[in-house]
Coordinates of C-alpha atoms and ligand atoms in Angstrom, one line a residue:
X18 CA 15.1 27.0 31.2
X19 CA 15.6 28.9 27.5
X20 CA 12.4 28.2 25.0
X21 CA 15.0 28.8 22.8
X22 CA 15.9 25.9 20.1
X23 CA 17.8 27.9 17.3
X24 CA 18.8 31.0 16.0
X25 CA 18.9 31.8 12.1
X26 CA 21.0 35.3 11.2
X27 CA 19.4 36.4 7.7
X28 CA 21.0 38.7 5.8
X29 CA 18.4 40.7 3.7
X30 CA 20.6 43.0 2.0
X31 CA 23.7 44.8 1.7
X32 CA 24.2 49.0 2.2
X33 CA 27.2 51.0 1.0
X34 CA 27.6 54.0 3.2
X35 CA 29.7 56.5 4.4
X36 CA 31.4 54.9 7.4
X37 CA 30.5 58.3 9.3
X38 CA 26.7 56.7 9.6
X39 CA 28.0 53.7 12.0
X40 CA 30.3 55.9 13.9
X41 CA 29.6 59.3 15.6
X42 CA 32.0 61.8 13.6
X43 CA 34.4 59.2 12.7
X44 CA 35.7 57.3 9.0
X45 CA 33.7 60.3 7.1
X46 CA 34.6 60.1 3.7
X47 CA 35.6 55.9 4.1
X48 CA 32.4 53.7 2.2
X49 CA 31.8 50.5 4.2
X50 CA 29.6 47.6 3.3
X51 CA 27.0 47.1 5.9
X52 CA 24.9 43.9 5.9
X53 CA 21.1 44.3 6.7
X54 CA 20.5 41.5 9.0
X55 CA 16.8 40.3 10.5
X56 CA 17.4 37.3 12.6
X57 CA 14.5 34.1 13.7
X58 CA 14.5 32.2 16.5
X59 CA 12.5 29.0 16.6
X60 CA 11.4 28.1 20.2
X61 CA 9.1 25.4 21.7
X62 CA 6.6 28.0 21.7
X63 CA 6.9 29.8 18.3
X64 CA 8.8 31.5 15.7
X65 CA 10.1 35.0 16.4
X66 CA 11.5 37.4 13.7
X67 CA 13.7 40.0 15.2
X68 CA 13.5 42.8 12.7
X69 CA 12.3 42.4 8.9
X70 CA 15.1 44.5 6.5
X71 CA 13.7 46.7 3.8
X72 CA 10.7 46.3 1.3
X73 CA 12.1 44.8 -1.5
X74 CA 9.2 47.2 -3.8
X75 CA 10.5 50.1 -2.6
X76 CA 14.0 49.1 -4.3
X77 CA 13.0 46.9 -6.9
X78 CA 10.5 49.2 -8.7
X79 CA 12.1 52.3 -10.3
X80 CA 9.5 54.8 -9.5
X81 CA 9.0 53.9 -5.9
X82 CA 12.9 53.5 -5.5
X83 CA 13.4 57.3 -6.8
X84 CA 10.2 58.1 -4.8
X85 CA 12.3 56.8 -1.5
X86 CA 15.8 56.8 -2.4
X87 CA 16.7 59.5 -4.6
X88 CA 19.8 60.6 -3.0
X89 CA 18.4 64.1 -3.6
X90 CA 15.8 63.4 -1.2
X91 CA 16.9 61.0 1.0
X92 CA 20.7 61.4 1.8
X93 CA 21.4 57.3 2.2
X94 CA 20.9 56.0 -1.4
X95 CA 19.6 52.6 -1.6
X96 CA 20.3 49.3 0.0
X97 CA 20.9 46.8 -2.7
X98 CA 18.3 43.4 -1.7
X99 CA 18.0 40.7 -4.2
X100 CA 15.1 38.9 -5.0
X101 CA 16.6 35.9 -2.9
X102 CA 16.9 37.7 0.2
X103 CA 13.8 38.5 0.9
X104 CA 12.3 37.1 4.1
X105 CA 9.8 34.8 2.5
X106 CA 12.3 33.2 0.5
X107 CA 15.0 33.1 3.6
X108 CA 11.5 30.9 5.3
X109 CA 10.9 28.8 2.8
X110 CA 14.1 27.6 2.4
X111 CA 13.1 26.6 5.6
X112 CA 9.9 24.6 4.7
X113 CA 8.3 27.7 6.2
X114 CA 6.0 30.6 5.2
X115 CA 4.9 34.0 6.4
X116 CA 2.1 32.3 8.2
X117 CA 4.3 30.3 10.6
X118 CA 5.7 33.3 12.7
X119 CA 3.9 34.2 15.7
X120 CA 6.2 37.6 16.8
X121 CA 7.7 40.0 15.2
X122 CA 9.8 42.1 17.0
X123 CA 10.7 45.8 15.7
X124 CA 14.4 47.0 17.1
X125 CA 13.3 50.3 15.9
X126 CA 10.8 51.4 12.9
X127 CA 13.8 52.8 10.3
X128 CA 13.5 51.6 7.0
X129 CA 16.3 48.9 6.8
X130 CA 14.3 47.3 10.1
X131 CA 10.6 47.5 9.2
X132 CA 10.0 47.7 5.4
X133 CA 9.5 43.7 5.4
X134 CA 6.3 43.9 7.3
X135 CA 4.5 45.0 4.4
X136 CA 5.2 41.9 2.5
X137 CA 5.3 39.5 5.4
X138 CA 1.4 40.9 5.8
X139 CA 1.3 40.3 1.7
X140 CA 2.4 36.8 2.3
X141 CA -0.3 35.9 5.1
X142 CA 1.8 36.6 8.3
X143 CA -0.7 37.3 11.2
X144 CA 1.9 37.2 14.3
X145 CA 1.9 39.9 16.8
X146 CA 4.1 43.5 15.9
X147 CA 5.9 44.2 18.7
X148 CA 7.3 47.9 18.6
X149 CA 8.1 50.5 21.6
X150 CA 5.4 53.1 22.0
X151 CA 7.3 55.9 21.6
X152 CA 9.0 54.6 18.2
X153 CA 5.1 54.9 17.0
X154 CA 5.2 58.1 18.4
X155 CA 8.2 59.6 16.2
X156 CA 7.0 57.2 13.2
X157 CA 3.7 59.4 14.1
X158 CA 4.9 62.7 14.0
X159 CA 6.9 62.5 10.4
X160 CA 10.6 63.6 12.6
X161 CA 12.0 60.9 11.7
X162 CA 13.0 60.4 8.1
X163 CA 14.4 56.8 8.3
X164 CA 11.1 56.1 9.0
X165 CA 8.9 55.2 5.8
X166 CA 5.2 55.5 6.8
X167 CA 4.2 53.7 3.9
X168 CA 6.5 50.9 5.7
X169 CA 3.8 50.8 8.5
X170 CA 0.1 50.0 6.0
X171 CA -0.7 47.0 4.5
X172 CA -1.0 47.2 0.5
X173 CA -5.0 48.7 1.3
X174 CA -3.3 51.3 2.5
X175 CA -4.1 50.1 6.2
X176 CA -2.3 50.9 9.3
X177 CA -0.5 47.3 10.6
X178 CA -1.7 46.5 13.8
X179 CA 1.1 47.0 16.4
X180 CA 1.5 45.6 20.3
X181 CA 2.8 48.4 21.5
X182 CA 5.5 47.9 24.3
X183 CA 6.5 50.0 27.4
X184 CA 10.3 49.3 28.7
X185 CA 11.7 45.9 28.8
X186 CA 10.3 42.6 29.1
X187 CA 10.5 38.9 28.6
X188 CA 8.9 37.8 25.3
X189 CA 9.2 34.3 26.7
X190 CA 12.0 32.2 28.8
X191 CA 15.2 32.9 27.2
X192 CA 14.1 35.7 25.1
X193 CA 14.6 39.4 26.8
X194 CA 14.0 42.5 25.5
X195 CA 16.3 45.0 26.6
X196 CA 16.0 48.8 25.8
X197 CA 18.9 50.6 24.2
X198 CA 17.9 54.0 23.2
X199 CA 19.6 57.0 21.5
X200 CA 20.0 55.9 18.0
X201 CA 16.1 56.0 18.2
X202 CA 13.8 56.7 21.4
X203 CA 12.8 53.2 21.6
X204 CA 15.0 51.3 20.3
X205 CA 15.4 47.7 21.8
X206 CA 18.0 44.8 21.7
X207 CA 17.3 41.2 22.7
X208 CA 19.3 38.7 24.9
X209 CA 18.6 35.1 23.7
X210 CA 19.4 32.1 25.5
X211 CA 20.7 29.6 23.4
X212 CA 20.1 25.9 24.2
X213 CA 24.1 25.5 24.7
X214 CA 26.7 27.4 24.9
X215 CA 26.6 31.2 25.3
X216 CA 24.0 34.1 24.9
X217 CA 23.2 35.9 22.2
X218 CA 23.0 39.4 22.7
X219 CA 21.5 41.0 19.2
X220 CA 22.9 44.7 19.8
X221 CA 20.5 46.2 16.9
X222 CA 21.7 49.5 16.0
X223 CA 22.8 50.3 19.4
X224 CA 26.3 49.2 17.8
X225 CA 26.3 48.8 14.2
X226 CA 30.2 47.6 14.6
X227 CA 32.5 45.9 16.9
X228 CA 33.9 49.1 17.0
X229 CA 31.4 50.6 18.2
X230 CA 31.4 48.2 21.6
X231 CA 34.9 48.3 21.3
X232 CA 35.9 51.9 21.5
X233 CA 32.4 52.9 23.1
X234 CA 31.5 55.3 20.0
X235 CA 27.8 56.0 19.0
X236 CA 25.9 55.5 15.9
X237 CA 26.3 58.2 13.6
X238 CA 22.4 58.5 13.7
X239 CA 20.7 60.0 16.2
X240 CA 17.5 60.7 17.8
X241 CA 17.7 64.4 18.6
X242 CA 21.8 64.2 19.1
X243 CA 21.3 61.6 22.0
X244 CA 25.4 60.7 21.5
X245 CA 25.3 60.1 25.5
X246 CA 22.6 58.1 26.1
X247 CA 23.7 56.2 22.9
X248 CA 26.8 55.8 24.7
X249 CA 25.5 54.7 27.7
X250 CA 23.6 52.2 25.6
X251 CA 26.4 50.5 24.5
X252 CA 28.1 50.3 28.1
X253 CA 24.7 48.7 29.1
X254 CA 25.2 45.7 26.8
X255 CA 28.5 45.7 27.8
X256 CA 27.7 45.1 31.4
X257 CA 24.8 42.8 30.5
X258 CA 27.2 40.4 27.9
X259 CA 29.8 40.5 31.5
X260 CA 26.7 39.4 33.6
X261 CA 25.7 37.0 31.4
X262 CA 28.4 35.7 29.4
X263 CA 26.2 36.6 26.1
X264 CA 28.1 37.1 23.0
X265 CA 27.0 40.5 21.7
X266 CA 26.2 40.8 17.9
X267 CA 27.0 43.9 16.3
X268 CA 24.2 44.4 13.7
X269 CA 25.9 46.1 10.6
X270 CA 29.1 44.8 10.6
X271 CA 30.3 43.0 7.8
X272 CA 33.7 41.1 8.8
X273 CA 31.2 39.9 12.6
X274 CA 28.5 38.9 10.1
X275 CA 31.0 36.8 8.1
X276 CA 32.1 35.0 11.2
X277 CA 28.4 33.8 11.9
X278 CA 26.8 30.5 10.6
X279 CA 25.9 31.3 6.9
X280 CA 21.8 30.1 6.2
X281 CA 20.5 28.0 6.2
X282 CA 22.6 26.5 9.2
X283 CA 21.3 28.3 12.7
X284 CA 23.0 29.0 15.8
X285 CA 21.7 26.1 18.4
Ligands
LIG312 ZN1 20.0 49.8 10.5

């Protein structure tokens, strides 16, 4: 029986990109308009943030948004993120704050997924950091530079304290975490169980767009050229939706995102 009462999509930003990002050598020269979604799930036993967006500082503030995004040094340019759509706000338009979530989960440790943890810590948020090991690995060694370190300290300047996770597991009943590498090493999706109706399978960015599931195409990014296991990936959630009947969310897409309950209404 699911622990699962609702599901909230947030979106925490928008990204204008080259399409060529969400799809392995294809739409190269074609801009898309990606949302950057984190989602929460209230169950009877606590509140769960899947991913956390960007840090709003990093793209607010001029300096530290050329220190970051300069597209000299960092070949993605900015994420546009309004003041409103910063997590905190997305919770207390739900009588909530920081302090209410008990586990966040990190997809994978790229800056569109994990800047928010710095100002969910800000904002008094204590719940467990779940994250793969070997995405701290990588975030460790500097390789991968979608990966802000300064995303992983508190303001002090203090590492966050992270659960570090081997493989796939069961966060509780009706929340799984399933392991989707080859965009990153670790990367993870989750299968929620819903209280009716279908699953919920949260793809991440295993599949940034339908199209992605659809014609089996990788992410443009990834970890050292991995386009097969990314592949392979994506045929696993496949199977998994056909097992289970779960609805699989592409996690960049614009027109899927539009199609989904706009906050604060929730998926229950
Ligand atoms: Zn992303």
């Amino acid at each position: 029986m699911t622990q699962v009462k609702k599901l909230w999509p947030l979106l925490t930003g928008t990204y204008r990109y080259d399409k060529s990002i969400s799809t392995f050598n294809r739409g190269r020269g074609q801009q898309i308009e990606a949302p950057i979604l984190a989602y929460l799930l209230e169950t009877t036993n606590g509140r769960i943030l899947y991913d956390v967006g960007c840090d709003h500082g990093k793209i607010s503030d001029p300096v530290a948004r050329d220190r970051y995004y300069n597209p000299a040094v960092f070949k993605f340019g900015a994420p546009e993120m309004r003041d409103e759509q910063r997590i905190p706000h997305h919770l207390a338009r739900l009588g909530l704050t920081a302090a209410d979530v008990d586990v966040v989960f990190i997809g994978h440790l790229h800056f569109d997924h994990a800047g928010g943890l710095k100002e969910l810590r800000r904002c008094g948020c204590g719940a467990e950091i779940h994250v793969q090991h070997e995405e701290m690995d990588v975030a460790r060694s500097g390789a991968d530079k979608a990966i802000f370190s300064d995303d992983l300290v508190d303001d002090a300047g203090a590492p966050l304290q992270f659960r570090l996770q081997r493989g796939e597991y069961t966060l509780l009943p009706g929340v799984q975490a399933i392991a989707t590498p080859g965009h990153t090493v670790g990367h993870m999706s989750m299968l929620i169980e819903l209280p009716q109706g279908p699953p919920v399978l949260l793809a991440g960015d295993a599949a940034d767009l339908q199209e992605n599931l659809d014609d089996e195409v990788a992410p443009g990014t990834l970890w050292q050229g991995r386009e097969q296991q990314a592949i392979d990936s994506i045929r696993k959630l496949k199977a998994l939706a056909r097992e289970t009947g779960a609805h699989i969310w592409p996690n960049h897409d614009m027109a899927f995102y539009r199609t989904l309950p706009t906050f604060p209404l929730a998926c229950e």
